[in-house]
Coordinates of C-alpha atoms and ligand atoms in Angstrom, one line a residue:
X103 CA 149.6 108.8 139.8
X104 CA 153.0 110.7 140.5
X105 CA 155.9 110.5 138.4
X106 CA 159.2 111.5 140.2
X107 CA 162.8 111.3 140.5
X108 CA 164.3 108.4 142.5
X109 CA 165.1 108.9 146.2
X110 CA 167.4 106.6 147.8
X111 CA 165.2 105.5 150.3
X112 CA 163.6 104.0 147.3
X113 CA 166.0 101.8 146.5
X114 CA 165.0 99.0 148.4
X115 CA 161.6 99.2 147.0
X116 CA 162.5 99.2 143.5
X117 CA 164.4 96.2 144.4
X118 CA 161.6 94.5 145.6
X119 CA 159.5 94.8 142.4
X120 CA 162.1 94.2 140.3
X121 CA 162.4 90.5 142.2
X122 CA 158.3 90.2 141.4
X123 CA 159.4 90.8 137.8
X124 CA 161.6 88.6 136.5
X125 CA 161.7 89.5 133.1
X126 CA 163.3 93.0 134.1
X127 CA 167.2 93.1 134.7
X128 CA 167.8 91.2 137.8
X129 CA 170.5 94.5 139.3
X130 CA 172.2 94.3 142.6
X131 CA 170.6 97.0 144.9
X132 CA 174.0 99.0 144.5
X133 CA 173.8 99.1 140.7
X134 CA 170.4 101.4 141.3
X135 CA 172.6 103.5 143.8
X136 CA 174.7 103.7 140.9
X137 CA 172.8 104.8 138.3
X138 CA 170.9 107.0 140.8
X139 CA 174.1 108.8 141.6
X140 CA 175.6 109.0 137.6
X141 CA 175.6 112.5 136.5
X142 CA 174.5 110.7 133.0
X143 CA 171.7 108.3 135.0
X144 CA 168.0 109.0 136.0
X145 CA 165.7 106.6 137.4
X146 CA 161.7 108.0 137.4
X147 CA 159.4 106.5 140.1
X148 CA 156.0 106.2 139.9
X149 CA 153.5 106.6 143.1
X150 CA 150.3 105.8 143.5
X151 CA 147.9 107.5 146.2
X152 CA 146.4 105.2 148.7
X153 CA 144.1 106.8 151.1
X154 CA 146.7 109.3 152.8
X155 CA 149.7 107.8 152.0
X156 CA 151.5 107.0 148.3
X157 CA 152.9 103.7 146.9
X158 CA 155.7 102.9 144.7
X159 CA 154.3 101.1 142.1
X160 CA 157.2 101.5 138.9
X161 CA 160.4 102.4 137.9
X162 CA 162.3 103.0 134.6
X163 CA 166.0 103.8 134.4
X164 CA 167.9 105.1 131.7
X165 CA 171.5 106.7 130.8
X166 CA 172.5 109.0 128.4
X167 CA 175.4 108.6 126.1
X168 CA 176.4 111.7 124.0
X169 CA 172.8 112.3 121.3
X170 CA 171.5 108.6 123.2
X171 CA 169.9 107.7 125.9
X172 CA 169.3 103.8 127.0
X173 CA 166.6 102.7 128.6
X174 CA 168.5 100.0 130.8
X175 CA 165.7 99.1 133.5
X176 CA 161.9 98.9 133.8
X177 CA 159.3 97.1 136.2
X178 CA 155.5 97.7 137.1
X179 CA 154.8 95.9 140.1
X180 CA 152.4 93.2 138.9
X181 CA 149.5 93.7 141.2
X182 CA 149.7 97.3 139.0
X183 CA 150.5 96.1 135.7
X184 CA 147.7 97.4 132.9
X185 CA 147.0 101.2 134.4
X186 CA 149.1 103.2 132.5
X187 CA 152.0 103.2 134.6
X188 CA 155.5 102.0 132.2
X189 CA 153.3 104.5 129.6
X190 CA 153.4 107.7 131.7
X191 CA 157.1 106.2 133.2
X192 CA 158.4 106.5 129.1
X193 CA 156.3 109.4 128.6
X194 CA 158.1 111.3 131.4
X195 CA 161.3 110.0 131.0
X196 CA 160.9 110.7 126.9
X197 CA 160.6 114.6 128.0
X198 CA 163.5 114.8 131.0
X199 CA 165.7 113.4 128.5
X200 CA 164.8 115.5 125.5
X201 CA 165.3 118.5 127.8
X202 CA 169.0 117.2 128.9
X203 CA 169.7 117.1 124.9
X204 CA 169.2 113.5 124.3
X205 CA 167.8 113.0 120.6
X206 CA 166.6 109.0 120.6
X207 CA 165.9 106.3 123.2
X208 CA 167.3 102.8 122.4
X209 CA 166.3 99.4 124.2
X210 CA 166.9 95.6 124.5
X211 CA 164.0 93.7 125.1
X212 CA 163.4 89.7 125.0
X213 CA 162.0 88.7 121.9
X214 CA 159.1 86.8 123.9
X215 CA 158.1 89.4 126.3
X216 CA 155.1 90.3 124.4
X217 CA 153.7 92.7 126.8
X218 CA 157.2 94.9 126.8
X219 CA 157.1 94.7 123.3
X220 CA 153.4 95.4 122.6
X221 CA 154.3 98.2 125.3
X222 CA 157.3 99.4 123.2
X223 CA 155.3 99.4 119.9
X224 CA 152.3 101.2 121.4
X225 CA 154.9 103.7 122.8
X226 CA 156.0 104.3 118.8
X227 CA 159.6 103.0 119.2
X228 CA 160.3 100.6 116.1
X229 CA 162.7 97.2 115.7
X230 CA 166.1 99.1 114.7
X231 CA 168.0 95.6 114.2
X232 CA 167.8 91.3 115.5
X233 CA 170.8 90.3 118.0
X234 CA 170.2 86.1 116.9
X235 CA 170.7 84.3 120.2
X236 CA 171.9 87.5 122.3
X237 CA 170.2 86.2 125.7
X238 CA 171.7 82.4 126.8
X239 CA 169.6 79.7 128.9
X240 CA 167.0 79.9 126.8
X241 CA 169.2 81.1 124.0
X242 CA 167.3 83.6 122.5
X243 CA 167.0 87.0 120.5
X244 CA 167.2 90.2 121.4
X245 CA 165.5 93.0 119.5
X246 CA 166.7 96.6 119.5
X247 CA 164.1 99.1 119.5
X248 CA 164.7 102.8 119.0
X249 CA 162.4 106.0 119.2
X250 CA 163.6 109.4 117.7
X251 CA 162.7 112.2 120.0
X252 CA 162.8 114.8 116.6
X253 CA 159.7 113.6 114.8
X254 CA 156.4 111.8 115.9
X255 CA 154.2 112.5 118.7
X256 CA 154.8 112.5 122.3
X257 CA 153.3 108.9 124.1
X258 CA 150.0 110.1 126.2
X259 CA 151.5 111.0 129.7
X260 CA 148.4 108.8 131.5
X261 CA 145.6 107.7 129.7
X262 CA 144.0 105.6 132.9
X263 CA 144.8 108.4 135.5
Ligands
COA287 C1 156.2 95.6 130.4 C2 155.6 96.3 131.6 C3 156.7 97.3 132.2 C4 154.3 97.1 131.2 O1 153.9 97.9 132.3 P1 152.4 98.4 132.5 O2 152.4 99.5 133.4 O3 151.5 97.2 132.8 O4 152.1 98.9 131.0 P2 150.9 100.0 130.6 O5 149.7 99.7 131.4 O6 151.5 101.3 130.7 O7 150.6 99.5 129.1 C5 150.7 100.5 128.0 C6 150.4 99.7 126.8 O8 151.4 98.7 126.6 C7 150.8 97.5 126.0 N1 150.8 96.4 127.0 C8 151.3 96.5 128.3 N2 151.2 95.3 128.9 C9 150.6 94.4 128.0 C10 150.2 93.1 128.0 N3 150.4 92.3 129.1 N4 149.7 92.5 126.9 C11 149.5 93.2 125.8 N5 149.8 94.6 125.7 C12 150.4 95.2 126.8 C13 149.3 97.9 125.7 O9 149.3 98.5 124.4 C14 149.1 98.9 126.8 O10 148.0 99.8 126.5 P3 146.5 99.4 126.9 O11 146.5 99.0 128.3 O12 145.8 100.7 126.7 O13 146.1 98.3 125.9 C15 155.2 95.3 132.7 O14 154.4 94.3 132.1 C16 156.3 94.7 133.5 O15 156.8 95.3 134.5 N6 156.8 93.6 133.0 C17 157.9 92.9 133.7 C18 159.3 93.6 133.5 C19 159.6 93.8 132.1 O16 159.3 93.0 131.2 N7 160.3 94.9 131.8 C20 160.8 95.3 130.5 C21 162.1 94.7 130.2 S1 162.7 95.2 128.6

């Protein structure tokens, strides 16, 4: 597995598995090409090799705000779920963004997406607060998780490579 900055001949790609994943944001193509392009954005890839040629398999995005960064977007296609990928995908993105100064990583997940959330938990971010009945249709919470990038150690960059 590769883990790489975003190209935007990728876009469409990422696209794609974000439509196989509907609990990740559901973004317009050009909200990628946003992000991709925001001095304050980065979007990591993950590639897979398969026989000569390499697949992209994940994606997480995040964006930095002053000490913070966001993760705002994340998606392992599902055929590829359960190898390690959204691990080494935090892992990497953990180190770019302590490098570019950021000090935590916040996130918004779904209070019933148990895998994100096992995922989270495993990747030693903890519940910061409950937003009651942030998400509508189901109304729903949302819960805010945070890792400090100070203290703690770094997630495994790939345990299944
Ligand atoms: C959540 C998601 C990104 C996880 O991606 P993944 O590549 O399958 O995750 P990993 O293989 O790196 O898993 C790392 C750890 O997270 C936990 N985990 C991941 N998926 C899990 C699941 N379905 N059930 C329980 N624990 C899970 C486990 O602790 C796992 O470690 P293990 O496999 O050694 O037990 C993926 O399920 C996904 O794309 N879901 C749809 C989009 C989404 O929910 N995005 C997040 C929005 S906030």
């Amino acid at each position: 597995m590769t883990i790489r900055g975003c190209r935007d001949d990728d876009l469409e790609r990422l696209h794609a598995i974000q439509s196989l994943c509907p609990q990740a944001a559901q973004w317009r193509p050009q909200d990628y090409l946003h992000l991709a392009h925001d001095p304050l954005g980065t979007i990591l890839v993950a590639d897979i090799e398969q026989g000569s040629s390499s697949r992209l398999v994940g994606f997480a995005a995040f964006h930095r705000v002053l000490d913070d960064a966001e993760l705002r977007n994340l998606a392992v296609d599902p055929s590829h779920q359960r190898q390690g990928i959204a691990r080494a995908l935090l892992a990497a993105g953990i180190q770019a963004l302590r490098v570019m100064g950021s000090r935590r990583l916040l996130l918004e997940v779904r209070a019933s997406n148990r895998p994100a959330v096992a995922l989270y938990h495993a990747a030693k971010f903890h519940l910061l607060y409950t937003r009651r009945n942030y998400y509508k249709n189901p109304d729903e919470d949302a819960l805010i998780m945070v890792r400090g990038f100070s203290t703690g150690t770094d997630v495994p960059v790939s345990p299944h490579q």
